Amino acid sequence: MLSVLANRTYGHLFLAQVVALVGTGLATVALGLLAVDIAGANGGAVLGTAMAIKMVAYIGVAPVVGAFVSRLPRRTFLVAMDVIRTLVALALPFVDQVWQIYVLIFVLQSASAGFTPTFQATIPDILPEEKDYTKALSLSRLAYDMETLTSPILAAALLTVMNFHWLFSGTAVGFICSALLVVSVVLPKAKSTPSDGGIYDKTTRGARIYLKTPRLRGLLAVTLAAAAASAMVIVNTPVLVREALGRGQTEVAITLAAFGAGSMIAALLLPRLLDKVSDRTIMVAAAAVLTAALLLLALTWPLNGVPAYWFGLLGGWFALGAAYSAAITPGGRLLRRSSEAGDRPALFAAQFALSHVCWLIAYPLAGQIGARLGMGAAFGVSAALAFAGVVLAWWIWPVRDPDVVPHTHDDLPPDHPHVQESHAQGRASHPFVIDARHPEWPR
């Protein structure tokens, strides 16, 4: 898996991702402490609103960026987003009003909504071979998991020698290092696809292509199942371990680590597994495992009074982590397979926005059901949501999912690049990738 790091451009970008993730992790801890420092007992409500603003920024800004970013120099754009994030991180320690937190978080997350899908859409152009790209996806998944495990530990260590405000400085350093690493490499020039129409057509192009593509609709359904499981983990782990099971902070960290460990192990195994088994089989099966694990936890929750139940919860979190990684990680392969280089930024931006709609549904559902009806009900509702994702994915994602189909260009304008390609080859039709590469193709 590490062999792809020999590619200098990808190696620098991967390191940029890692340092930016560590900085973001420090900011997450610091933001929670800042909310309590300003709002006191209402700090949780402030943080919850900030998370909602984050989702709104992701859902609203990413498609707009995806529509126009192909016209901008990639390296310049990525560095600009890092600079904006750095300035926001440096400003956060000086806020003293709740509304200031909301404004800065919106700016920060808007910049992230521009950076992340553009960054993701660049990697397939750097690593054109699917085997290499699959390894890169697994490395990216490992980076997210390692950040989940290490950032809280690093933040705890730093808080023993400094005030939490200084953690934002660590965040700024992470974004600065990310920008410097991006500057140190030459990125492939983004290809633009001719697109008629106004701002609305350009902004929604990625989503329209995405939602017309059966395999990508299947990806979104699988993402819904994954969001149901991960929301249960992220929102309710502290409540489950501390309040329901009566254990301490150490056990909370260990429980979260079990989820991360399962995810990392799956990420390590996926490249070889994807060589032998189709993406659809792995992803739908993983979503089914998520559903089964949540249902099993719901059925066994009445046993939570048994002291040993915590060990069962650890096993459940490990299984959820492994299935979550298997369900989410191959998604980049589907996006790459379903897009021309010119459409890729818009398509990755659409995935970024639409996937966060799933989390916007799952987060409040897991939290509110758990608070109002208990954790058994929260497990059950999350299992039902995940099951809905499995059924949808199985139904709308064709079992036979070919990459190429023969077709003609009768319905395309004469200046379309695919028509010109066919004429250059002396034929009226040629095999080309189905679905998103031809949004004009009738379905």
Short mmCIF file of C-alpha atoms in Angstrom, two decimals:
data_model
loop_
_atom_site.label_atom_id
_atom_site.label_comp_id
_atom_site.label_asym_id
_atom_site.label_seq_id
_atom_site.Cartn_x
_atom_site.Cartn_y
_atom_site.Cartn_z
CA MET A 1 0.00 0.00 0.00
CA LEU A 2 2.83 2.40 0.86
CA SER A 3 4.33 1.99 -2.62
CA VAL A 4 2.15 4.85 -3.96
CA LEU A 5 4.01 7.25 -1.67
CA ALA A 6 6.98 6.84 -4.02
CA ASN A 7 5.07 9.15 -6.35
CA ARG A 8 6.48 12.49 -5.17
CA THR A 9 3.37 14.52 -6.00
CA TYR A 10 1.01 12.14 -4.24
CA GLY A 11 3.41 11.72 -1.30
CA HIS A 12 3.43 15.48 -0.68
CA LEU A 13 -0.34 15.73 -1.02
CA PHE A 14 -0.88 12.83 1.36
CA LEU A 15 1.39 14.48 3.92
CA ALA A 16 -0.55 17.72 3.41
CA GLN A 17 -3.76 15.82 4.15
CA VAL A 18 -2.29 14.32 7.32
CA VAL A 19 -1.05 17.59 8.82
CA ALA A 20 -4.29 19.37 7.93
CA LEU A 21 -6.29 16.58 9.61
CA VAL A 22 -4.22 16.84 12.79
CA GLY A 23 -4.78 20.59 12.81
CA THR A 24 -8.52 20.08 12.31
CA GLY A 25 -8.58 17.57 15.18
CA LEU A 26 -6.96 20.09 17.52
CA ALA A 27 -9.50 22.70 16.43
CA THR A 28 -12.38 20.32 17.24
CA VAL A 29 -11.17 19.93 20.83
CA ALA A 30 -10.44 23.65 21.21
CA LEU A 31 -13.79 24.65 19.74
CA GLY A 32 -15.66 22.58 22.30
CA LEU A 33 -13.72 24.21 25.14
CA LEU A 34 -14.23 27.67 23.60
CA ALA A 35 -17.99 27.10 23.41
CA VAL A 36 -18.11 26.19 27.11
CA ASP A 37 -15.86 29.12 28.00
CA ILE A 38 -18.21 31.60 26.28
CA ALA A 39 -21.63 30.00 26.79
CA GLY A 40 -21.14 27.99 29.99
CA ALA A 41 -23.89 25.41 30.45
CA ASN A 42 -25.20 26.22 26.96
CA GLY A 43 -21.88 25.26 25.39
CA GLY A 44 -23.34 22.00 24.07
CA ALA A 45 -26.09 23.86 22.26
CA VAL A 46 -23.53 26.26 20.76
CA LEU A 47 -21.38 23.37 19.59
CA GLY A 48 -24.41 21.60 18.14
CA THR A 49 -25.36 24.71 16.19
CA ALA A 50 -21.77 25.04 14.98
CA MET A 51 -21.92 21.45 13.67
CA ALA A 52 -25.20 22.23 11.89
CA ILE A 53 -23.56 25.28 10.29
CA LYS A 54 -20.71 23.02 9.19
CA MET A 55 -23.16 20.72 7.41
CA VAL A 56 -24.98 23.63 5.77
CA ALA A 57 -21.66 24.97 4.49
CA TYR A 58 -20.68 21.57 3.13
CA ILE A 59 -24.03 21.01 1.42
CA GLY A 60 -24.41 24.53 0.04
CA VAL A 61 -20.86 25.56 -0.88
CA ALA A 62 -19.35 22.37 -2.33
CA PRO A 63 -21.58 22.22 -5.45
CA VAL A 64 -20.89 25.89 -6.24
CA VAL A 65 -17.14 25.35 -5.95
CA GLY A 66 -17.35 22.16 -8.00
CA ALA A 67 -19.08 24.04 -10.82
CA PHE A 68 -16.32 26.61 -11.30
CA VAL A 69 -13.11 25.20 -9.80
CA SER A 70 -12.08 23.50 -13.07
CA ARG A 71 -11.54 26.98 -14.52
CA LEU A 72 -9.02 27.88 -11.79
CA PRO A 73 -5.42 26.71 -11.27
CA ARG A 74 -5.72 23.80 -8.85
CA ARG A 75 -2.61 24.55 -6.83
CA THR A 76 -3.48 28.23 -6.41
CA PHE A 77 -7.03 27.38 -5.36
CA LEU A 78 -5.98 24.76 -2.80
CA VAL A 79 -3.39 27.09 -1.29
CA ALA A 80 -5.96 29.91 -1.12
CA MET A 81 -8.35 27.67 0.80
CA ASP A 82 -5.57 26.75 3.25
CA VAL A 83 -4.74 30.43 3.74
CA ILE A 84 -8.38 31.23 4.53
CA ARG A 85 -8.53 28.35 7.02
CA THR A 86 -5.30 29.55 8.63
CA LEU A 87 -6.65 33.07 9.10
CA VAL A 88 -9.87 31.77 10.67
CA ALA A 89 -7.93 29.52 13.05
CA LEU A 90 -5.81 32.47 14.14
CA ALA A 91 -8.94 34.60 14.70
CA LEU A 92 -10.87 32.06 16.80
CA PRO A 93 -8.93 32.59 20.08
CA PHE A 94 -9.99 36.23 20.11
CA VAL A 95 -13.77 35.78 19.84
CA ASP A 96 -15.94 36.62 22.82
CA GLN A 97 -19.44 36.34 21.35
CA VAL A 98 -21.37 33.28 20.23
CA TRP A 99 -22.32 34.84 16.87
CA GLN A 100 -18.64 35.35 16.10
CA ILE A 101 -18.08 31.61 16.50
CA TYR A 102 -20.90 30.91 14.06
CA VAL A 103 -19.56 33.33 11.43
CA LEU A 104 -15.99 32.04 11.64
CA ILE A 105 -17.08 28.41 11.57
CA PHE A 106 -19.11 29.05 8.44
CA VAL A 107 -16.10 30.66 6.74
CA LEU A 108 -13.78 27.86 7.89
CA GLN A 109 -16.07 25.07 6.76
CA SER A 110 -16.85 26.83 3.47
CA ALA A 111 -13.12 26.84 2.75
CA SER A 112 -12.97 23.15 3.67
CA ALA A 113 -15.95 22.51 1.36
CA GLY A 114 -13.87 24.02 -1.42
CA PHE A 115 -10.59 22.33 -0.51
CA THR A 116 -11.64 18.75 0.18
CA PRO A 117 -13.53 17.75 -3.02
CA THR A 118 -10.99 19.59 -5.18
CA PHE A 119 -8.18 17.74 -3.41
CA GLN A 120 -10.01 14.42 -3.83
CA ALA A 121 -10.67 15.05 -7.53
CA THR A 122 -6.97 15.73 -8.11
CA ILE A 123 -5.73 12.34 -6.87
CA PRO A 124 -7.17 10.23 -9.78
CA ASP A 125 -5.28 12.46 -12.22
CA ILE A 126 -2.04 11.93 -10.30
CA LEU A 127 -2.57 8.17 -9.95
CA PRO A 128 -4.34 7.07 -13.15
CA GLU A 129 -3.89 3.32 -12.48
CA GLU A 130 -6.86 1.93 -10.54
CA LYS A 131 -4.67 -0.26 -8.30
CA ASP A 132 -2.63 2.76 -7.23
CA TYR A 133 -5.74 4.85 -6.72
CA THR A 134 -7.30 2.11 -4.57
CA LYS A 135 -4.19 2.12 -2.36
CA ALA A 136 -4.45 5.90 -2.09
CA LEU A 137 -8.08 5.62 -0.97
CA SER A 138 -7.10 3.15 1.74
CA LEU A 139 -4.26 5.40 2.89
CA SER A 140 -6.69 8.30 3.07
CA ARG A 141 -9.05 6.21 5.21
CA LEU A 142 -6.13 5.30 7.50
CA ALA A 143 -5.23 8.98 7.80
CA TYR A 144 -8.76 9.84 8.96
CA ASP A 145 -8.73 6.97 11.47
CA MET A 146 -5.30 7.88 12.83
CA GLU A 147 -6.44 11.48 13.24
CA THR A 148 -9.45 10.29 15.24
CA LEU A 149 -7.16 8.35 17.56
CA THR A 150 -4.18 10.70 17.86
CA SER A 151 -5.63 14.22 17.83
CA PRO A 152 -7.45 13.89 21.20
CA ILE A 153 -4.30 12.40 22.75
CA LEU A 154 -2.14 15.19 21.33
CA ALA A 155 -4.63 17.82 22.47
CA ALA A 156 -4.72 16.35 25.99
CA ALA A 157 -0.92 16.41 26.15
CA LEU A 158 -0.75 20.03 24.96
CA LEU A 159 -3.43 21.14 27.41
CA THR A 160 -1.20 20.11 30.29
CA VAL A 161 1.30 22.86 29.37
CA MET A 162 -0.84 25.54 27.65
CA ASN A 163 -4.25 27.19 27.54
CA PHE A 164 -6.75 25.70 25.06
CA HIS A 165 -6.61 28.90 22.98
CA TRP A 166 -3.13 27.89 21.86
CA LEU A 167 -4.55 24.75 20.23
CA PHE A 168 -5.88 26.99 17.46
CA SER A 169 -2.26 27.93 16.77
CA GLY A 170 -1.56 24.23 16.18
CA THR A 171 -4.48 24.21 13.75
CA ALA A 172 -3.02 27.20 11.89
CA VAL A 173 0.38 25.49 11.70
CA GLY A 174 -1.27 22.41 10.20
CA PHE A 175 -2.95 24.46 7.47
CA ILE A 176 0.25 26.42 6.75
CA CYS A 177 2.21 23.17 6.37
CA SER A 178 -0.53 21.84 4.09
CA ALA A 179 -0.27 24.93 1.88
CA LEU A 180 3.54 24.67 1.70
CA LEU A 181 3.35 21.01 0.70
CA VAL A 182 0.82 21.79 -2.03
CA VAL A 183 3.07 24.58 -3.31
CA SER A 184 6.03 22.16 -3.45
CA VAL A 185 4.50 20.04 -6.25
CA VAL A 186 3.14 20.59 -9.75
CA LEU A 187 -0.47 19.45 -10.08
CA PRO A 188 -2.12 18.28 -13.31
CA LYS A 189 -4.16 20.99 -14.95
CA ALA A 190 -7.88 20.53 -14.44
CA LYS A 191 -9.75 19.75 -17.64
CA SER A 192 -12.97 21.64 -18.19
CA THR A 193 -16.01 20.19 -19.91
CA PRO A 194 -18.05 22.50 -22.16
CA SER A 195 -21.29 23.35 -20.37
CA ASP A 196 -24.04 25.59 -21.64
CA GLY A 197 -26.51 27.28 -19.34
CA GLY A 198 -26.45 29.72 -16.46
CA ILE A 199 -25.16 29.55 -12.92
CA TYR A 200 -27.94 27.19 -11.83
CA ASP A 201 -27.12 24.68 -14.58
CA LYS A 202 -23.41 24.81 -13.83
CA THR A 203 -23.91 24.58 -10.07
CA THR A 204 -26.29 21.62 -10.23
CA ARG A 205 -24.46 19.79 -13.04
CA GLY A 206 -22.48 17.58 -10.66
CA ALA A 207 -25.56 16.59 -8.66
CA ARG A 208 -27.60 15.94 -11.82
CA ILE A 209 -24.88 13.69 -13.25
CA TYR A 210 -24.53 11.96 -9.88
CA LEU A 211 -28.24 11.27 -9.44
CA LYS A 212 -28.62 10.00 -13.03
CA THR A 213 -25.89 7.42 -12.51
CA PRO A 214 -27.18 4.12 -11.06
CA ARG A 215 -23.91 3.10 -9.38
CA LEU A 216 -23.62 6.52 -7.75
CA ARG A 217 -27.19 6.41 -6.50
CA GLY A 218 -26.18 3.07 -5.00
CA LEU A 219 -23.15 4.76 -3.41
CA LEU A 220 -25.42 7.39 -1.85
CA ALA A 221 -27.70 4.67 -0.44
CA VAL A 222 -24.70 2.87 1.07
CA THR A 223 -23.54 6.21 2.49
CA LEU A 224 -26.90 6.55 4.24
CA ALA A 225 -26.32 3.19 5.96
CA ALA A 226 -22.77 4.21 6.91
CA ALA A 227 -23.99 7.55 8.28
CA ALA A 228 -26.58 5.79 10.45
CA ALA A 229 -23.84 3.70 12.08
CA SER A 230 -21.18 6.39 12.43
CA ALA A 231 -23.67 8.90 13.83
CA MET A 232 -24.58 6.41 16.56
CA VAL A 233 -20.89 6.03 17.38
CA ILE A 234 -19.97 9.72 17.31
CA VAL A 235 -23.04 11.11 19.05
CA ASN A 236 -23.81 8.45 21.65
CA THR A 237 -20.53 6.78 22.67
CA PRO A 238 -19.95 9.11 25.67
CA VAL A 239 -23.55 8.68 26.80
CA LEU A 240 -23.49 4.91 26.37
CA VAL A 241 -20.22 4.38 28.22
CA ARG A 242 -20.41 7.00 30.97
CA GLU A 243 -24.11 7.40 31.68
CA ALA A 244 -25.60 4.01 30.77
CA LEU A 245 -22.67 1.74 31.70
CA GLY A 246 -21.22 3.91 34.46
CA ARG A 247 -17.63 3.81 33.21
CA GLY A 248 -15.06 6.60 32.95
CA GLN A 249 -13.35 8.77 30.36
CA THR A 250 -10.68 6.15 29.70
CA GLU A 251 -13.31 3.62 28.68
CA VAL A 252 -14.89 6.23 26.35
CA ALA A 253 -11.54 6.63 24.58
CA ILE A 254 -11.03 2.86 24.39
CA THR A 255 -14.52 2.37 22.93
CA LEU A 256 -13.89 4.97 20.23
CA ALA A 257 -10.51 3.36 19.59
CA ALA A 258 -12.25 0.02 18.95
CA PHE A 259 -14.25 1.64 16.14
CA GLY A 260 -11.07 3.21 14.72
CA ALA A 261 -9.15 -0.06 14.94
CA GLY A 262 -11.83 -1.92 12.99
CA SER A 263 -11.82 0.79 10.35
CA MET A 264 -8.02 0.72 9.99
CA ILE A 265 -7.83 -3.05 9.65
CA ALA A 266 -10.51 -3.02 6.95
CA ALA A 267 -8.68 -0.23 5.10
CA LEU A 268 -5.48 -2.31 5.11
CA LEU A 269 -7.27 -5.37 3.69
CA LEU A 270 -9.39 -3.60 1.07
CA PRO A 271 -6.84 -3.11 -1.76
CA ARG A 272 -6.28 -6.87 -2.16
CA LEU A 273 -9.95 -7.68 -1.61
CA LEU A 274 -11.07 -5.21 -4.29
CA ASP A 275 -8.83 -6.97 -6.79
CA LYS A 276 -11.00 -10.09 -6.42
CA VAL A 277 -14.48 -8.87 -5.46
CA SER A 278 -16.61 -6.16 -7.07
CA ASP A 279 -17.15 -2.81 -5.40
CA ARG A 280 -20.90 -3.39 -5.30
CA THR A 281 -20.59 -6.73 -3.52
CA ILE A 282 -18.21 -5.38 -0.88
CA MET A 283 -20.06 -2.14 -0.25
CA VAL A 284 -23.59 -3.56 -0.08
CA ALA A 285 -22.37 -6.45 2.10
CA ALA A 286 -20.64 -3.99 4.42
CA ALA A 287 -23.82 -1.94 4.69
CA ALA A 288 -25.71 -5.13 5.57
CA VAL A 289 -23.15 -5.88 8.31
CA LEU A 290 -23.69 -2.36 9.68
CA THR A 291 -27.42 -3.04 9.83
CA ALA A 292 -26.97 -6.43 11.49
CA ALA A 293 -24.53 -5.08 14.09
CA LEU A 294 -26.85 -2.20 15.01
CA LEU A 295 -29.83 -4.56 15.25
CA LEU A 296 -27.88 -6.98 17.45
CA LEU A 297 -26.87 -4.14 19.76
CA ALA A 298 -30.50 -3.01 19.93
CA LEU A 299 -31.69 -6.52 20.86
CA THR A 300 -28.99 -7.01 23.51
CA TRP A 301 -29.26 -3.53 25.03
CA PRO A 302 -31.50 -4.75 27.92
CA LEU A 303 -28.36 -6.59 29.13
CA ASN A 304 -26.53 -3.27 29.65
CA GLY A 305 -26.81 -3.75 33.42
CA VAL A 306 -24.39 -6.68 33.16
CA PRO A 307 -20.85 -5.40 33.87
CA ALA A 308 -19.40 -7.44 31.00
CA TYR A 309 -21.71 -5.74 28.48
CA TRP A 310 -19.04 -3.14 27.81
CA PHE A 311 -16.91 -5.84 26.18
CA GLY A 312 -19.82 -6.68 23.90
CA LEU A 313 -20.07 -2.99 23.03
CA LEU A 314 -16.36 -2.99 22.16
CA GLY A 315 -16.93 -5.91 19.78
CA GLY A 316 -19.91 -4.14 18.24
CA TRP A 317 -17.93 -0.93 17.72
CA PHE A 318 -15.05 -2.88 16.15
CA ALA A 319 -17.47 -4.55 13.70
CA LEU A 320 -19.11 -1.20 12.91
CA GLY A 321 -15.70 0.37 12.24
CA ALA A 322 -14.63 -2.41 9.88
CA ALA A 323 -17.93 -2.39 7.98
CA TYR A 324 -17.97 1.41 7.83
CA SER A 325 -14.53 1.50 6.20
CA ALA A 326 -15.49 -1.21 3.71
CA ALA A 327 -18.69 0.65 2.80
CA ILE A 328 -17.13 4.11 2.36
CA THR A 329 -13.56 3.65 1.12
CA PRO A 330 -14.29 2.28 -2.41
CA GLY A 331 -16.58 5.24 -3.17
CA GLY A 332 -13.76 7.18 -4.82
CA ARG A 333 -13.29 4.36 -7.32
CA LEU A 334 -16.93 4.68 -8.38
CA LEU A 335 -16.64 8.44 -8.82
CA ARG A 336 -13.46 8.04 -10.86
CA ARG A 337 -15.05 5.34 -13.02
CA SER A 338 -18.17 7.43 -13.61
CA SER A 339 -16.57 10.68 -14.76
CA GLU A 340 -14.42 12.30 -17.35
CA ALA A 341 -11.56 14.41 -15.99
CA GLY A 342 -13.47 17.60 -16.79
CA ASP A 343 -16.54 16.50 -14.81
CA ARG A 344 -14.58 15.08 -11.90
CA PRO A 345 -14.43 18.19 -9.66
CA ALA A 346 -18.18 18.72 -9.97
CA LEU A 347 -18.89 15.04 -9.29
CA PHE A 348 -16.64 14.85 -6.22
CA ALA A 349 -18.24 18.06 -4.95
CA ALA A 350 -21.68 16.51 -5.46
CA GLN A 351 -20.65 13.43 -3.48
CA PHE A 352 -19.25 15.67 -0.73
CA ALA A 353 -22.50 17.62 -0.48
CA LEU A 354 -24.98 14.75 -0.88
CA SER A 355 -23.15 12.48 1.56
CA HIS A 356 -23.36 15.19 4.22
CA VAL A 357 -27.13 15.30 3.70
CA CYS A 358 -27.06 11.71 4.99
CA TRP A 359 -25.15 12.78 8.09
CA LEU A 360 -27.47 15.75 8.56
CA ILE A 361 -30.30 13.21 8.81
CA ALA A 362 -28.44 10.66 10.93
CA TYR A 363 -26.80 12.93 13.55
CA PRO A 364 -29.95 14.51 15.03
CA LEU A 365 -31.87 11.25 14.68
CA ALA A 366 -29.34 9.29 16.77
CA GLY A 367 -29.04 12.06 19.33
CA GLN A 368 -32.72 12.92 19.77
CA ILE A 369 -33.98 9.32 19.83
CA GLY A 370 -31.29 8.37 22.33
CA ALA A 371 -32.12 11.31 24.60
CA ARG A 372 -35.91 10.93 24.43
CA LEU A 373 -36.52 7.17 24.09
CA GLY A 374 -33.32 5.55 25.29
CA MET A 375 -30.31 3.89 23.71
CA GLY A 376 -32.13 0.71 22.76
CA ALA A 377 -34.51 2.75 20.61
CA ALA A 378 -31.58 4.72 19.16
CA PHE A 379 -29.88 1.49 18.10
CA GLY A 380 -33.14 0.24 16.60
CA VAL A 381 -33.89 3.42 14.63
CA SER A 382 -30.28 3.57 13.38
CA ALA A 383 -30.57 -0.06 12.28
CA ALA A 384 -33.80 0.76 10.41
CA LEU A 385 -32.14 3.71 8.66
CA ALA A 386 -29.16 1.54 7.70
CA PHE A 387 -31.51 -1.19 6.44
CA ALA A 388 -33.27 1.36 4.24
CA GLY A 389 -29.89 2.21 2.74
CA VAL A 390 -29.12 -1.45 2.07
CA VAL A 391 -32.48 -2.06 0.36
CA LEU A 392 -32.13 1.07 -1.78
CA ALA A 393 -28.58 0.17 -2.79
CA TRP A 394 -29.57 -3.40 -3.68
CA TRP A 395 -32.52 -2.16 -5.74
CA ILE A 396 -31.05 0.79 -7.68
CA TRP A 397 -27.46 -0.42 -8.20
CA PRO A 398 -27.44 -2.93 -11.08
CA VAL A 399 -25.72 -6.24 -10.40
CA ARG A 400 -24.24 -6.08 -13.88
CA ASP A 401 -22.47 -2.74 -13.84
CA PRO A 402 -20.20 -2.48 -16.93
CA ASP A 403 -17.69 0.33 -17.24
CA VAL A 404 -18.21 0.73 -20.99
CA VAL A 405 -21.06 0.36 -23.44
CA PRO A 406 -21.11 0.95 -27.22
CA HIS A 407 -23.15 3.98 -28.19
CA THR A 408 -23.61 6.61 -30.90
CA HIS A 409 -23.42 10.39 -30.69
CA ASP A 410 -26.58 11.20 -32.63
CA ASP A 411 -28.00 13.34 -29.82
CA LEU A 412 -24.80 15.30 -29.11
CA PRO A 413 -23.80 18.64 -30.69
CA PRO A 414 -21.15 18.48 -33.44
CA ASP A 415 -18.57 20.34 -31.33
CA HIS A 416 -18.85 17.93 -28.38
CA PRO A 417 -15.41 16.40 -27.67
CA HIS A 418 -16.74 12.82 -27.84
CA VAL A 419 -18.19 13.43 -31.31
CA GLN A 420 -14.89 14.92 -32.46
CA GLU A 421 -13.04 11.94 -30.99
CA SER A 422 -15.24 9.52 -32.92
CA HIS A 423 -14.76 11.42 -36.18
CA ALA A 424 -11.00 11.50 -35.62
CA GLN A 425 -11.11 7.72 -35.29
CA GLY A 426 -13.18 7.43 -38.48
CA ARG A 427 -16.30 5.96 -36.92
CA ALA A 428 -19.70 7.12 -35.81
CA SER A 429 -19.67 5.35 -32.47
CA HIS A 430 -17.21 4.01 -29.95
CA PRO A 431 -17.31 2.30 -26.56
CA PHE A 432 -17.20 4.78 -23.73
CA VAL A 433 -17.93 4.87 -20.04
CA ILE A 434 -21.59 4.67 -19.18
CA ASP A 435 -23.64 7.05 -17.04
CA ALA A 436 -21.90 10.15 -15.74
CA ARG A 437 -19.48 10.45 -18.61
CA HIS A 438 -22.51 10.89 -20.81
CA PRO A 439 -25.17 12.83 -18.92
CA GLU A 440 -26.91 13.36 -22.26
CA TRP A 441 -27.26 9.60 -22.78
CA PRO A 442 -30.94 8.55 -22.40
CA ARG A 443 -31.65 6.31 -19.42
#
